[in-house]
Coordinates of C-alpha atoms and ligand atoms in Angstrom, one line a residue:
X1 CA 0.0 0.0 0.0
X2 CA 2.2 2.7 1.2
X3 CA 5.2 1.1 -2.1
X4 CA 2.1 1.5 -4.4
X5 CA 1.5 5.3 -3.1
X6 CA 5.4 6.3 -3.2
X7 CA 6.2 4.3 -6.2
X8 CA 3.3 6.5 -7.9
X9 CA 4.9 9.5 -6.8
X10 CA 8.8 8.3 -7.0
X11 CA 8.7 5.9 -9.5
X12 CA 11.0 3.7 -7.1
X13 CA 10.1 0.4 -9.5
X14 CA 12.0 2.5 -12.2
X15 CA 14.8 3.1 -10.0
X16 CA 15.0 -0.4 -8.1
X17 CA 15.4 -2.1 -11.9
X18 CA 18.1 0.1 -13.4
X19 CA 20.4 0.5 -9.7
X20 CA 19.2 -2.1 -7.1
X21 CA 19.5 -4.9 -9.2
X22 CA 23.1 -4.7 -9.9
X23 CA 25.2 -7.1 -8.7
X24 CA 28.0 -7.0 -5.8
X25 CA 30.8 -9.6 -5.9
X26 CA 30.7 -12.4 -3.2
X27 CA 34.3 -12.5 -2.3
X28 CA 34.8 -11.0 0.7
X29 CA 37.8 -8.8 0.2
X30 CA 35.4 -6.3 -1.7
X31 CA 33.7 -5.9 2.2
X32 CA 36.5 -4.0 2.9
X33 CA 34.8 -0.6 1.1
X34 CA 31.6 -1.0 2.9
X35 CA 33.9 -1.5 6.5
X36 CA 35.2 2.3 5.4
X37 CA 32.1 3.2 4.3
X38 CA 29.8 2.1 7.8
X39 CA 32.8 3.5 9.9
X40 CA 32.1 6.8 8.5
X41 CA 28.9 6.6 9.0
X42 CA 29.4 5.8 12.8
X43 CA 31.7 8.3 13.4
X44 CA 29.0 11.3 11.6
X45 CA 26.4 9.7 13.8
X46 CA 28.8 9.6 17.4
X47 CA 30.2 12.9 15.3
X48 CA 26.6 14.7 16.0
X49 CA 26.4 13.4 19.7
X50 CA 30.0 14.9 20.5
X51 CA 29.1 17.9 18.8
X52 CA 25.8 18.5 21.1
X53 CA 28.4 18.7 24.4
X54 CA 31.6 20.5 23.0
X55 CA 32.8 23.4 23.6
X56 CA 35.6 24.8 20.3
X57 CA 36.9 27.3 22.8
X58 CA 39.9 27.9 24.8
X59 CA 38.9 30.3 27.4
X60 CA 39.6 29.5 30.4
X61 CA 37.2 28.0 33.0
X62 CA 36.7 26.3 35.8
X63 CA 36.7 22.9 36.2
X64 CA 37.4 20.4 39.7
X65 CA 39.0 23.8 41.0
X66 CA 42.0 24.2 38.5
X67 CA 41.5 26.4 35.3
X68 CA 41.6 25.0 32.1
X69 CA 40.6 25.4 28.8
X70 CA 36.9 25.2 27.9
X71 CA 37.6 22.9 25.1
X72 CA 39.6 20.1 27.5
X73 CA 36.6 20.9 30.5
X74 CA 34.1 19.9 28.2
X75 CA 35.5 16.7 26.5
X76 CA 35.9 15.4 30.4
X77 CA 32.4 16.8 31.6
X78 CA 31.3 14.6 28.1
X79 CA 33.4 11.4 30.0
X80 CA 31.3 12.0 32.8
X81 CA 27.6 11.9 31.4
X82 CA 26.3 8.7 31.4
X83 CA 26.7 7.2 27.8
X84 CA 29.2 10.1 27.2
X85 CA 32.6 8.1 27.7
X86 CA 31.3 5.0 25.5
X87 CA 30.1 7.5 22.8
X88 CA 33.4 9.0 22.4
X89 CA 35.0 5.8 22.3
X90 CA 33.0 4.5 19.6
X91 CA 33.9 7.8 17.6
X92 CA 37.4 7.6 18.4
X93 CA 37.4 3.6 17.6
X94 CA 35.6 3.9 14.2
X95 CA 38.4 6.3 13.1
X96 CA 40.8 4.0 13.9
X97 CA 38.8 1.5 11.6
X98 CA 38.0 3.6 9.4
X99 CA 41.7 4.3 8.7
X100 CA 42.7 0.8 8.8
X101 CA 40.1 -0.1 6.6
X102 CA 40.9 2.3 4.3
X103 CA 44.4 0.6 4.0
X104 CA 42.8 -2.8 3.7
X105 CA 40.9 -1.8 0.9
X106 CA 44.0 0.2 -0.9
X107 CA 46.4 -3.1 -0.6
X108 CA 43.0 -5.4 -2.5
X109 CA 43.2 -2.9 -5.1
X110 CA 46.7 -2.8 -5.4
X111 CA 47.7 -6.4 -5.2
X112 CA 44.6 -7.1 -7.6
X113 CA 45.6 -4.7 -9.9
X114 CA 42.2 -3.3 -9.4
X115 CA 43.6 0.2 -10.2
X116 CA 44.2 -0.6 -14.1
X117 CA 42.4 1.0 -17.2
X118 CA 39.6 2.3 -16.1
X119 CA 40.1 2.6 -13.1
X120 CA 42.9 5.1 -13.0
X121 CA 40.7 7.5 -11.7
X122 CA 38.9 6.3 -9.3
X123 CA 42.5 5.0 -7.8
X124 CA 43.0 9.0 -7.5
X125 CA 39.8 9.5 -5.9
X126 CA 40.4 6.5 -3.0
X127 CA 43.9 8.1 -2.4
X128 CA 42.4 11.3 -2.0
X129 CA 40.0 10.1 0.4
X130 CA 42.8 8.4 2.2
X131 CA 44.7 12.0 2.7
X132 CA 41.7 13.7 3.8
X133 CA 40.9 10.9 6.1
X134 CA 44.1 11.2 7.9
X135 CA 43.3 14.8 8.0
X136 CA 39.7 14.2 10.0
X137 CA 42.2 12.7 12.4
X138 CA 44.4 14.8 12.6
X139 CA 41.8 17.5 13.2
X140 CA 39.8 15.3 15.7
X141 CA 42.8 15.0 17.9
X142 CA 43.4 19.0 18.6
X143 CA 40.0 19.3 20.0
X144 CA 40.0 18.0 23.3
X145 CA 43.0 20.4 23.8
X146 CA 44.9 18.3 25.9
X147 CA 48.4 17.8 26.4
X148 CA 48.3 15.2 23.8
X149 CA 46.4 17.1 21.0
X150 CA 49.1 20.3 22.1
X151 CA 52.3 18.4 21.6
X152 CA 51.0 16.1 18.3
X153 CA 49.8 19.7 16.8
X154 CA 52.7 21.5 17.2
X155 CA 55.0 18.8 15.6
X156 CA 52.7 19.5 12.1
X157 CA 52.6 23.0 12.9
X158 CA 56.4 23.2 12.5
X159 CA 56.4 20.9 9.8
X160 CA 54.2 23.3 7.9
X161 CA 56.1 26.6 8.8
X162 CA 59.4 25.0 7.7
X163 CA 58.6 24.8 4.0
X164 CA 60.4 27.5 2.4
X165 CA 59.1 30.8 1.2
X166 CA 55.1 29.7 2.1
X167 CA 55.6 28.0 5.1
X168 CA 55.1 30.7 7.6
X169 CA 51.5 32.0 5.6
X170 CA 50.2 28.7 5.2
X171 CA 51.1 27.3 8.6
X172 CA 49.3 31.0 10.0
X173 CA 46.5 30.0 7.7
X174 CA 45.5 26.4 8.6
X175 CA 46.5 26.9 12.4
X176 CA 45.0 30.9 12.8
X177 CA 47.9 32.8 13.7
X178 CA 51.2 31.5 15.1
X179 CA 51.1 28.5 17.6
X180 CA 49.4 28.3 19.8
X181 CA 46.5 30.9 19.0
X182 CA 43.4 31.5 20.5
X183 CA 41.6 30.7 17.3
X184 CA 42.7 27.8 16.8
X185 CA 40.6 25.3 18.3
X186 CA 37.4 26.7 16.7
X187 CA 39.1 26.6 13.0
X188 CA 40.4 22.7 14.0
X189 CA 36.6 22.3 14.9
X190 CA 35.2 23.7 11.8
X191 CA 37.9 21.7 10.1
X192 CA 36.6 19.0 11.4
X193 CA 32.8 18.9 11.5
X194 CA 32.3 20.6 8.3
X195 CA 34.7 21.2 5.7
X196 CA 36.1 17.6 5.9
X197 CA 33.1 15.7 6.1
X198 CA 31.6 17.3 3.1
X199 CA 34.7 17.1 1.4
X200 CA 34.8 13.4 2.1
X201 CA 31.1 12.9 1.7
X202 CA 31.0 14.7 -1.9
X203 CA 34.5 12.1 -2.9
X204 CA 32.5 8.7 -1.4
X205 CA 29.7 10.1 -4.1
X206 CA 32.2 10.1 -6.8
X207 CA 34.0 7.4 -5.7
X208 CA 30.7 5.1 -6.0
X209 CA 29.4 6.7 -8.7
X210 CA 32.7 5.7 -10.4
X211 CA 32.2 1.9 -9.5
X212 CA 28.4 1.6 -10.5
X213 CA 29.4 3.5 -14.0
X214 CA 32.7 1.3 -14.5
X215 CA 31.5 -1.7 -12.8
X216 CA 33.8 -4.1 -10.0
X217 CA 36.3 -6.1 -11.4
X218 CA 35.9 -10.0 -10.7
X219 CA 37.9 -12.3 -10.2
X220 CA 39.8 -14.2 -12.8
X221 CA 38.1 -17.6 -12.4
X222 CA 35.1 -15.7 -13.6
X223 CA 36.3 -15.6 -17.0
X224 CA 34.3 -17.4 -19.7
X225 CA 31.6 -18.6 -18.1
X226 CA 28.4 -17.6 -19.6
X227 CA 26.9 -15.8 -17.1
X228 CA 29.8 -13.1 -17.7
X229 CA 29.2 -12.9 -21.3
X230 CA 27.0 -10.3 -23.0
X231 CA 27.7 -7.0 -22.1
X232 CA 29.8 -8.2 -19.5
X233 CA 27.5 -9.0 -16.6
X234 CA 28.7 -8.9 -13.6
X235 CA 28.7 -12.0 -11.1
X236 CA 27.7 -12.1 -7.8
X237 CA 24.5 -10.6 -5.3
X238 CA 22.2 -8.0 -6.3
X239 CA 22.5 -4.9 -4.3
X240 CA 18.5 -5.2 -3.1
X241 CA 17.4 -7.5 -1.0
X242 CA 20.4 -9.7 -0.9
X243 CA 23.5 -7.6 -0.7
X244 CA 21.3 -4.8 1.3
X245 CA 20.5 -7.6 4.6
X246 CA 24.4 -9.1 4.2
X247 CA 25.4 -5.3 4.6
X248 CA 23.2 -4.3 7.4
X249 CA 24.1 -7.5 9.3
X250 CA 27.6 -6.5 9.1
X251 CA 27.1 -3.2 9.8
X252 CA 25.2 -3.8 13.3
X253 CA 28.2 -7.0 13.9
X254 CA 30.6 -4.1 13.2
X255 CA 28.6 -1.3 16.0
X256 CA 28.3 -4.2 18.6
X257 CA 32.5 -4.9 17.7
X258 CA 32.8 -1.5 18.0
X259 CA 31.2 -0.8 21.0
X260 CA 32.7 -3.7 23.0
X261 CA 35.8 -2.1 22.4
X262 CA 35.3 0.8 24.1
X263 CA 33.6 -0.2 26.8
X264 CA 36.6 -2.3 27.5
X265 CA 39.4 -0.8 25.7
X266 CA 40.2 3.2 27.0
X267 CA 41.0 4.9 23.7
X268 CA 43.0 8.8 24.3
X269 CA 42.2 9.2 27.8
X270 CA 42.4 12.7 28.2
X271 CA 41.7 12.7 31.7
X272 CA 45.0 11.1 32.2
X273 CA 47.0 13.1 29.7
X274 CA 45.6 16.3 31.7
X275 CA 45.5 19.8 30.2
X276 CA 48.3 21.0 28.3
X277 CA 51.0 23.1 30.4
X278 CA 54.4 25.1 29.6
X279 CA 55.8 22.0 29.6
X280 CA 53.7 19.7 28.2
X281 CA 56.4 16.5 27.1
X282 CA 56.5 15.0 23.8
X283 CA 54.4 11.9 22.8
X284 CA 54.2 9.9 20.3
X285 CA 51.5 10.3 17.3
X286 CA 48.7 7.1 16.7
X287 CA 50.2 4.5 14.4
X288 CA 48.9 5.9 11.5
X289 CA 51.3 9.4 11.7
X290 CA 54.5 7.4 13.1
X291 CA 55.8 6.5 9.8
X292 CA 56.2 10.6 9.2
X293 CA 57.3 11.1 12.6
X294 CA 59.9 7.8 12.6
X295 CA 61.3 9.1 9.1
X296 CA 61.7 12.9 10.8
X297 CA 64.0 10.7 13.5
X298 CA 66.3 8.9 10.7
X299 CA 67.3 12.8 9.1
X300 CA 70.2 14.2 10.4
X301 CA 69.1 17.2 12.8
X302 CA 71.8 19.7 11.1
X303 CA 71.0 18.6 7.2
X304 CA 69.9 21.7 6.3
X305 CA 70.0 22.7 2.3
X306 CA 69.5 26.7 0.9
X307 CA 67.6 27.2 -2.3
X308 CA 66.9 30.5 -3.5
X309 CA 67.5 31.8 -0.2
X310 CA 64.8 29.4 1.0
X311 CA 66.1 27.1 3.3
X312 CA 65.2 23.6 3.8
X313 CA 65.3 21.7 6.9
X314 CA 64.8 18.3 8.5
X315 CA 61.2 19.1 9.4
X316 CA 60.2 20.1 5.2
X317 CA 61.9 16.7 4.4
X318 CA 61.1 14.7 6.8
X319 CA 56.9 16.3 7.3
X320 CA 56.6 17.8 4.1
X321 CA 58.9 16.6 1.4
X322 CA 58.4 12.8 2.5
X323 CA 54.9 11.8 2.8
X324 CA 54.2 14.3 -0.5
X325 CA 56.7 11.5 -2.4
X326 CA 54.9 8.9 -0.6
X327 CA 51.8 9.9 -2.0
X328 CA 52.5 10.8 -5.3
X329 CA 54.5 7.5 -6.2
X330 CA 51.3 5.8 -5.4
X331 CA 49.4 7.9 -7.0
X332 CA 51.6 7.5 -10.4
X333 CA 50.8 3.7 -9.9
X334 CA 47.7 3.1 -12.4
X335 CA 49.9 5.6 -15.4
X336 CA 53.4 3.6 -14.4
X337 CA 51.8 0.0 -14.9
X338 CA 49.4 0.2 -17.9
X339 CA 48.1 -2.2 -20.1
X340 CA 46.8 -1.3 -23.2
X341 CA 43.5 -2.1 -22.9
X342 CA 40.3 -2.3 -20.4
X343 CA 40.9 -4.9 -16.8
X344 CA 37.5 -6.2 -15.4
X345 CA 39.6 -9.1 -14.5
X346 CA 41.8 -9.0 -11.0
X347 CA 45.1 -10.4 -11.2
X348 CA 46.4 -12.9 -9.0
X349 CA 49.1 -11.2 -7.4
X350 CA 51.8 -14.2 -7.2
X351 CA 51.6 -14.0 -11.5
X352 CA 52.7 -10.1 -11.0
X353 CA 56.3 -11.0 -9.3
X354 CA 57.6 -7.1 -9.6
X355 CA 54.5 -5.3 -8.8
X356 CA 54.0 -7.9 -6.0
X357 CA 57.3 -7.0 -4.8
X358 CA 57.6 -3.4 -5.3
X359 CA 54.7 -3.2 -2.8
X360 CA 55.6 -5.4 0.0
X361 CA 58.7 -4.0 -0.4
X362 CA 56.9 -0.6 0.0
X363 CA 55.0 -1.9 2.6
X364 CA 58.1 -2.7 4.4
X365 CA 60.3 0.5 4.3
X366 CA 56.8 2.3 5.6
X367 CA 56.6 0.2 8.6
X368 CA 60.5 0.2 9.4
X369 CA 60.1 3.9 9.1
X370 CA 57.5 3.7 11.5
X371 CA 59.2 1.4 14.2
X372 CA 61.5 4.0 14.1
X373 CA 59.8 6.3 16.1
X374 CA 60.6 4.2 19.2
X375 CA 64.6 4.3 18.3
X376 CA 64.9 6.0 22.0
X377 CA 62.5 3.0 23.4
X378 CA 64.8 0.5 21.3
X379 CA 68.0 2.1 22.2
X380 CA 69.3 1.9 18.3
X381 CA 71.0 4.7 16.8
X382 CA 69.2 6.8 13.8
X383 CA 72.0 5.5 11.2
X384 CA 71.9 1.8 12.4
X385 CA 68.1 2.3 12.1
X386 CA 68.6 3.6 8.6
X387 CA 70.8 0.6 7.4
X388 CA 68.1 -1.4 8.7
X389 CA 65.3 -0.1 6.7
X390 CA 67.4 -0.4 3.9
X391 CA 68.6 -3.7 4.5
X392 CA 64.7 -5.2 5.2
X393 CA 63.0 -3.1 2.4
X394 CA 65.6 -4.6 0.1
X395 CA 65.5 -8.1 1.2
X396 CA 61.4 -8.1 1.1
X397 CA 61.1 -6.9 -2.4
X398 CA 64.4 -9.1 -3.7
X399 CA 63.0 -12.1 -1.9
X400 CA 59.2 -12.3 -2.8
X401 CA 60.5 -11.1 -6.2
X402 CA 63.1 -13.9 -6.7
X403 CA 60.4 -16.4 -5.3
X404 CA 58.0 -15.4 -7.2
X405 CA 59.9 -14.9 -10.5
X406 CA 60.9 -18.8 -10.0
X407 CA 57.8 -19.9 -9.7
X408 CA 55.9 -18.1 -12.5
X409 CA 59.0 -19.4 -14.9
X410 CA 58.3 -23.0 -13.4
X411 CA 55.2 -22.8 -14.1
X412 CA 55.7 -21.7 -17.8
X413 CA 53.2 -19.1 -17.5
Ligands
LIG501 C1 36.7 6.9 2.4 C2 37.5 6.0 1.7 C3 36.9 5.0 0.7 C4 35.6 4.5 0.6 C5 34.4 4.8 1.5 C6 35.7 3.5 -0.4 C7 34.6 2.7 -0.8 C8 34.7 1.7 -1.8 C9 33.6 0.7 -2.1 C10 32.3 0.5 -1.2 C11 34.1 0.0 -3.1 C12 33.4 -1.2 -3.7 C13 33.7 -2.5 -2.9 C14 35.2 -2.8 -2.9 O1 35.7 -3.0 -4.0 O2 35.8 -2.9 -1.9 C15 35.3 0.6 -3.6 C16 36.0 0.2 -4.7 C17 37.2 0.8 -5.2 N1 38.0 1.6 -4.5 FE1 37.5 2.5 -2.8 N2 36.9 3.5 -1.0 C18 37.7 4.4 -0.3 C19 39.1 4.6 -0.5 C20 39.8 4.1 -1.6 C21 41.3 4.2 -1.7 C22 42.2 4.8 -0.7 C23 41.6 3.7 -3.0 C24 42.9 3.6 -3.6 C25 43.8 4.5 -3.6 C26 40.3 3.2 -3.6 C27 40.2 2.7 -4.8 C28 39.1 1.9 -5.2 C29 39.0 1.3 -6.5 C30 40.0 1.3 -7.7 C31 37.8 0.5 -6.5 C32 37.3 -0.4 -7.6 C33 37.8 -1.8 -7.2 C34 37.3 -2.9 -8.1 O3 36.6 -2.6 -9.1 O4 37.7 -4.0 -7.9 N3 39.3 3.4 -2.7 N4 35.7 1.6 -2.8

């Protein structure tokens, strides 16, 4: 009755037939999306709870007799309400997920070759969201305005204000006058409950819209039979009702995972961090930053190079210079390994010994870079680190390529 009376108005039949029926692959690698996809949905939901109780101010105020910013007072009063402590959790969890996830997903693509013709833009589009992702948390983590968010804030904000001739407008710019200003809690907070969210909401859009135009890839043992003939049909589950329940059940699995981690599991426990003070100590940055903050540890703290009377420090190689490479290898990925024509078809990634290689290898040096930042915990030296990143990187990539390259010759293919 009330399908009849919106399908008159909507003309939903119309739309179920031409979207809804399309198929989703059954393997369940391509869950890793929708994993990104329902953690940022859980974290715009926890996002609107948060935002109900926050204050994005630093003035100073009372709070358990000591003053302290209005900001840090409110993210503890929201630990205190009932709900409030789980709630924050949950948000602070589902970024962590969200970010992993993200990763996930990138590796399937790359070690399916996913990101081949025509897919070469929507690889751009993922990566994007991966940068403005880590953004959100970087964001996210000023806001309570505790000692944490001071010190892991002002290691960026340096970074910034390094780069030569721009640094110091740019770095006044995103952070509202020089470190710390008093505006810049409310910029980090519309940062991060406005610009980024719509930013990443509009690139999801495109990002789908990309994969319903172009279609998934499938895997290779799909080839030739009939179903996938004619117009190249793709095999698996349509989208309504049989993806749509597999989704939702995963998606409410995923909130109860979710939210049995934070009741059990403290995640940035500002209460114990306290408010920041003149001397606030360093800390370390979430896992996700330490392979930028490891790298800054392996430069030499007096290489120092003038161009053009700009000068360029450890912090613009190691914060700037370095994760902008990073990013724009992987970028170049898609252009550097082409194949002439169209790839529904993913690729088994032992038959692709170099690119196999090249991003374990990858894989490796980012992790090594990362351990890294605990040289002081490990007691190692920067250099000694350094000749072991080489040496690991280079024996990853050598060894899964030799093994590989052995095996695809013994196996004549
Ligand atoms: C907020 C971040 C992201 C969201 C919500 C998202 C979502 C999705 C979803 C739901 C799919 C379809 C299911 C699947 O193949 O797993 C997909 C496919 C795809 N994604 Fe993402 N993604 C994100 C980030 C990325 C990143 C970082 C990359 C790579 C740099 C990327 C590249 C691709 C490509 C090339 C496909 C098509 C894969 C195929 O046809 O096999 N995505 N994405």
């Amino acid at each position: 009755m009330i399908s009849k009376w919106l399908d008159e108005r909507l003309e939903l039949k119309k739309f179920q037939a031409k979207f809804l029926s399309k198929t989703f692959p059954t393997h369940p690698a391509y869950l890793l999306g929708e994993i990104v996809l329902f953690s940022f949905i859980t974290l715009v939901v926890t996002g609107i709870f948060l935002g109900f109780l926050y204050e994005p101010s630093v003035r100073l105020v009372s709070l358990f007799g000591a003053m302290v910013p209005a900001s840090y007072a409110s993210v503890v009063r929201i630990d205190l309400k009932p709900l409030g402590m789980l709630i924050r959790r949950i948000h602070h969890w589902s970024a962590m997920l969200m970010i992993a996830s993200i990763i996930l997903h990138l590796l399937r693509v790359y070690f399916t070759s996913a990101y081949r013709n025509p897919r070469e833009i929507n690889w751009l589009v993922g990566l994007s969201l991966l940068g403005i992702s880590l953004g959100a948390a970087f964001t996210g983590y000023l806001l309570p305005y505790s000692q944490f968010s001071v010190t892991a804030t002002s290691i960026a904000y340096y970074m910034v204000k390094s780069v030569p001739w721009v640094g110091d407008w740019i770095s006044r710019l995103i952070f509202a006058g020089a470190y710390p200003s008093d505006g810049m809690v409310p910029r980090f907070f519309f940062y991060h409950v406005m610009l980024i969210p719509l930013v990443i909401m509009a690139l999801i859009s495109v990002h789908l819209t990309l994969i319903v135009k172009q279609k998934h890839t499938e895997p290779r043992s799909n080839i030739g039979r009939p179903e996938a003939e004619g117009g190249r049909r793709l095999i698996g589950i349509p989208i309504w009702p049989e993806q749509a329940i597999i989704s939702l059940s995963f998606f409410l699995f995923l909130l109860f995972a979710l939210a049995v981690l934070a009741t059990y599991v403290p995640i940035n426990p500002i209460e114990v961090y306290g408010a920041p003070h003149p001397g606030t100590p360093v800390m370390r940055p979430d896992w996700y930053f330490l392979w930028v903050y490891g790298f800054l540890k392996l430069i030499p703290g007096d290489l120092s190079v003038t161009i053009f009377g700009g000068k360029i420090t450890p912090e613009t190689i190691g914060g700037v210079i370095f994760p902008g490479v990073i990013f724009f290898i992987v970028a170049l990925i898609p252009f550097l390994d082409r194949s002439g024509k169209m790839q529904n078809y993913n690729t088994n990634p032992i038959d692709r010994p170099f690119m196999t290689a090249l991003g374990l290898g990858g894989a490796a040096f980012l992790i090594m870079t990362a351990v890294a930042g605990y040289i002081d915990v490990l007691h190692i030296t920067p250099t000694a680190m350094l000749i072991y990143t080489i040496i690991v990187t280079l024996a990853v990539f050598g060894g899964i390529f030799a093994a590989l390259s052995v095996r695809k010759k013994k196996s004549g293919a």
